[in-house]
mmCIF file of C-alpha atoms in Angstrom:
data_model
loop_
_atom_site.group_PDB
_atom_site.id
_atom_site.type_symbol
_atom_site.label_atom_id
_atom_site.label_comp_id
_atom_site.label_asym_id
_atom_site.label_seq_id
_atom_site.Cartn_x
_atom_site.Cartn_y
_atom_site.Cartn_z
ATOM 1 C CA MET A 1 12.774 -11.504 2.898
ATOM 2 C CA THR A 2 11.934 -11.852 -0.740
ATOM 3 C CA THR A 3 12.905 -14.969 -2.651
ATOM 4 C CA GLY A 4 15.366 -14.652 -5.501
ATOM 5 C CA ALA A 5 17.862 -12.758 -3.323
ATOM 6 C CA ALA A 6 21.491 -13.677 -2.827
ATOM 7 C CA GLU A 7 23.165 -12.476 0.367
ATOM 8 C CA HIS A 8 26.648 -11.030 0.125
ATOM 9 C CA PRO A 9 29.198 -11.320 2.914
ATOM 10 C CA PRO A 10 29.940 -7.982 4.517
ATOM 11 C CA ALA A 11 32.380 -6.040 2.348
ATOM 12 C CA THR A 12 32.487 -2.875 4.369
ATOM 13 C CA ALA A 13 35.062 -0.914 2.342
ATOM 14 C CA ASP A 14 33.283 -1.744 -0.940
ATOM 15 C CA LEU A 15 29.878 -1.021 0.561
ATOM 16 C CA LEU A 16 31.056 2.300 1.995
ATOM 17 C CA ALA A 17 32.418 3.252 -1.436
ATOM 18 C CA ARG A 18 29.087 2.372 -3.038
ATOM 19 C CA LEU A 19 27.214 4.454 -0.479
ATOM 20 C CA ALA A 20 29.626 7.368 -0.995
ATOM 21 C CA SER A 21 28.795 7.369 -4.715
ATOM 22 C CA HIS A 22 25.017 6.834 -4.322
ATOM 23 C CA ARG A 23 23.029 9.794 -5.689
ATOM 24 C CA ILE A 24 20.915 10.291 -2.563
ATOM 25 C CA VAL A 25 23.196 9.330 0.320
ATOM 26 C CA CYS A 26 26.561 10.509 -1.076
ATOM 27 C CA ASP A 27 26.471 13.793 0.835
ATOM 28 C CA ILE A 28 25.272 12.570 4.224
ATOM 29 C CA PRO A 29 27.941 12.401 6.955
ATOM 30 C CA ALA A 30 30.354 9.461 6.774
ATOM 31 C CA ASN A 31 29.209 8.145 10.163
ATOM 32 C CA GLU A 32 25.656 7.820 8.806
ATOM 33 C CA ARG A 33 26.883 5.886 5.753
ATOM 34 C CA GLU A 34 28.825 3.683 8.187
ATOM 35 C CA TRP A 35 25.602 3.095 10.124
ATOM 36 C CA LEU A 36 23.902 1.976 6.896
ATOM 37 C CA ALA A 37 26.787 -0.347 6.034
ATOM 38 C CA THR A 38 26.682 -1.888 9.517
ATOM 39 C CA HIS A 39 22.909 -2.230 9.856
ATOM 40 C CA GLY A 40 21.809 -2.867 6.283
ATOM 41 C CA ALA A 41 21.878 -6.131 4.344
ATOM 42 C CA LEU A 42 23.430 -6.111 0.870
ATOM 43 C CA ARG A 43 21.479 -8.319 -1.538
ATOM 44 C CA THR A 44 21.387 -9.110 -5.223
ATOM 45 C CA LEU A 45 17.793 -9.463 -6.418
ATOM 46 C CA GLN A 46 17.430 -11.578 -9.541
ATOM 47 C CA ALA A 47 15.391 -10.434 -12.550
ATOM 48 C CA GLY A 48 11.832 -11.705 -12.288
ATOM 49 C CA THR A 49 11.698 -11.467 -8.481
ATOM 50 C CA LEU A 50 8.457 -10.099 -7.038
ATOM 51 C CA VAL A 51 9.466 -7.727 -4.217
ATOM 52 C CA SER A 52 6.140 -6.127 -3.332
ATOM 53 C CA SER A 53 2.504 -7.010 -3.812
ATOM 54 C CA PRO A 54 -0.748 -6.775 -1.896
ATOM 55 C CA LYS A 55 -0.615 -10.600 -1.816
ATOM 56 C CA LEU A 56 2.783 -10.497 -0.068
ATOM 57 C CA GLY A 57 1.440 -8.160 2.610
ATOM 58 C CA PRO A 58 3.125 -5.114 4.123
ATOM 59 C CA MET A 59 6.571 -4.042 2.990
ATOM 60 C CA ASN A 60 9.153 -4.180 5.751
ATOM 61 C CA GLU A 61 12.337 -2.830 4.196
ATOM 62 C CA MET A 62 13.818 0.286 2.688
ATOM 63 C CA TYR A 63 15.769 -0.407 -0.524
ATOM 64 C CA ILE A 64 18.861 1.615 -1.405
ATOM 65 C CA VAL A 65 19.370 0.737 -5.064
ATOM 66 C CA PHE A 66 22.953 0.449 -6.327
ATOM 67 C CA SER A 67 22.345 -1.191 -9.709
ATOM 68 C CA GLY A 68 19.686 -2.799 -11.863
ATOM 69 C CA ARG A 69 16.071 -1.791 -12.277
ATOM 70 C CA ILE A 70 12.949 -2.356 -10.180
ATOM 71 C CA SER A 71 9.569 -1.417 -11.662
ATOM 72 C CA PHE A 72 6.235 -0.860 -9.985
ATOM 73 C CA PHE A 73 3.017 -1.870 -11.749
ATOM 74 C CA ARG A 74 -0.615 -1.023 -10.978
ATOM 75 C CA ASP A 75 -3.870 -2.209 -12.449
ATOM 76 C CA ARG A 76 -5.107 0.587 -14.710
ATOM 77 C CA GLY A 77 -8.354 -0.153 -16.501
ATOM 78 C CA GLY A 78 -7.909 -3.912 -16.383
ATOM 79 C CA ALA A 79 -4.290 -3.852 -17.530
ATOM 80 C CA ASN A 80 -1.161 -4.056 -15.399
ATOM 81 C CA ARG A 81 0.827 -0.909 -16.285
ATOM 82 C CA ARG A 82 4.281 0.270 -15.244
ATOM 83 C CA VAL A 83 3.876 3.348 -13.062
ATOM 84 C CA ILE A 84 7.440 4.063 -11.955
ATOM 85 C CA GLU A 85 10.949 2.625 -12.056
ATOM 86 C CA TRP A 86 13.888 2.777 -9.676
ATOM 87 C CA GLU A 87 17.490 2.445 -10.760
ATOM 88 C CA SER A 88 20.972 3.067 -9.409
ATOM 89 C CA GLY A 89 20.907 6.019 -7.027
ATOM 90 C CA ASP A 90 17.264 5.646 -5.961
ATOM 91 C CA ILE A 91 15.676 4.708 -2.635
ATOM 92 C CA THR A 92 12.358 2.891 -2.462
ATOM 93 C CA GLY A 93 10.359 0.409 -0.407
ATOM 94 C CA PHE A 94 8.968 1.039 3.043
ATOM 95 C CA LEU A 95 10.380 4.303 4.349
ATOM 96 C CA PRO A 96 10.342 5.831 7.839
ATOM 97 C CA PHE A 97 7.174 7.867 8.473
ATOM 98 C CA SER A 98 5.561 6.492 5.300
ATOM 99 C CA ARG A 99 1.792 6.087 5.452
ATOM 100 C CA MET A 100 1.955 3.086 3.141
ATOM 101 C CA THR A 101 0.996 -0.226 4.678
ATOM 102 C CA ILE A 102 0.079 -2.603 1.845
ATOM 103 C CA PRO A 103 1.581 -1.732 -1.563
ATOM 104 C CA PRO A 104 -1.118 -0.744 -4.078
ATOM 105 C CA GLY A 105 0.435 -2.818 -6.874
ATOM 106 C CA GLU A 106 3.362 -5.071 -7.675
ATOM 107 C CA GLY A 107 7.092 -4.352 -7.624
ATOM 108 C CA TRP A 108 9.169 -6.545 -9.945
ATOM 109 C CA VAL A 109 12.914 -6.726 -10.420
ATOM 110 C CA GLU A 110 13.354 -6.208 -14.173
ATOM 111 C CA GLU A 111 17.173 -6.243 -14.180
ATOM 112 C CA ALA A 112 19.265 -7.990 -11.531
ATOM 113 C CA SER A 113 19.629 -5.370 -8.810
ATOM 114 C CA ASP A 114 22.124 -4.826 -6.020
ATOM 115 C CA VAL A 115 20.314 -3.236 -3.089
ATOM 116 C CA LEU A 116 21.027 -2.442 0.524
ATOM 117 C CA LEU A 117 17.999 -3.378 2.637
ATOM 118 C CA VAL A 118 17.251 -1.699 5.951
ATOM 119 C CA HIS A 119 14.489 -3.411 7.935
ATOM 120 C CA LYS A 120 11.830 -1.214 9.521
ATOM 121 C CA ASP A 121 12.783 -2.579 12.956
ATOM 122 C CA ARG A 122 15.981 -0.525 12.539
ATOM 123 C CA PHE A 123 14.118 2.729 11.778
ATOM 124 C CA PRO A 124 13.905 4.073 15.369
ATOM 125 C CA GLU A 125 17.686 3.750 15.727
ATOM 126 C CA MET A 126 18.250 5.087 12.203
ATOM 127 C CA ILE A 127 16.135 8.160 12.956
ATOM 128 C CA ARG A 128 18.141 8.782 16.150
ATOM 129 C CA GLU A 129 21.592 8.076 14.713
ATOM 130 C CA CYS A 130 21.185 9.353 11.138
ATOM 131 C CA PRO A 131 19.414 12.743 11.075
ATOM 132 C CA ALA A 132 20.743 13.730 7.616
ATOM 133 C CA LEU A 133 19.640 10.406 6.096
ATOM 134 C CA THR A 134 16.260 10.732 7.797
ATOM 135 C CA ALA A 135 15.829 14.229 6.321
ATOM 136 C CA LYS A 136 16.661 12.878 2.829
ATOM 137 C CA VAL A 137 14.139 10.063 3.191
ATOM 138 C CA LEU A 138 11.475 12.478 4.434
ATOM 139 C CA SER A 139 12.043 14.656 1.369
ATOM 140 C CA LEU A 140 11.387 11.578 -0.804
ATOM 141 C CA CYS A 141 8.101 10.995 1.014
ATOM 142 C CA ARG A 142 7.092 14.650 0.578
ATOM 143 C CA SER A 143 7.922 14.530 -3.136
ATOM 144 C CA ALA A 144 5.716 11.473 -3.564
ATOM 145 C CA ASP A 145 2.896 13.166 -1.621
ATOM 146 C CA LYS A 146 3.071 16.107 -4.029
ATOM 147 C CA GLY A 147 2.913 13.812 -7.046
ATOM 148 C CA VAL A 148 6.492 14.512 -8.118
ATOM 149 C CA ARG A 149 8.532 11.588 -9.490
ATOM 150 C CA GLY A 150 9.178 10.248 -6.030
ATOM 151 C CA ASP A 151 11.441 7.412 -5.128
ATOM 152 C CA VAL A 152 8.827 5.626 -3.069
ATOM 153 C CA LEU A 153 5.977 3.190 -3.660
ATOM 154 C CA THR A 154 3.138 5.477 -2.558
#
């Protein structure tokens, strides 16, 4: 787990409400949002926290972003440049079926961010139990593959 993260005690009703209003997962079945609330870990990432980098190694978690801002930077011509940002309503990080292993740049928390983390060890169960969520995540991967403003770090 990344440093600079504060763990919240489970607040299932609040978490379910946040998931129900999240741009990407709001319209998946309630039982799939319940799965996320049960199997994810709600964290607050502090501004200035490095969440992904080649130096940190492979990413292991999917991030469902509720608030704040996380930016991804890559070296472009000797300068570290912002490539993409994720805010409330986005999903990023390591996603099921993603080809990404080591991130090609650095992800920094620019504004304190509340995120729900789902570890990749949970992906086989998530794929089995949450087909609508899995379809949404796959569409994010396809968008990134096509060069559209994706919600992934690829």
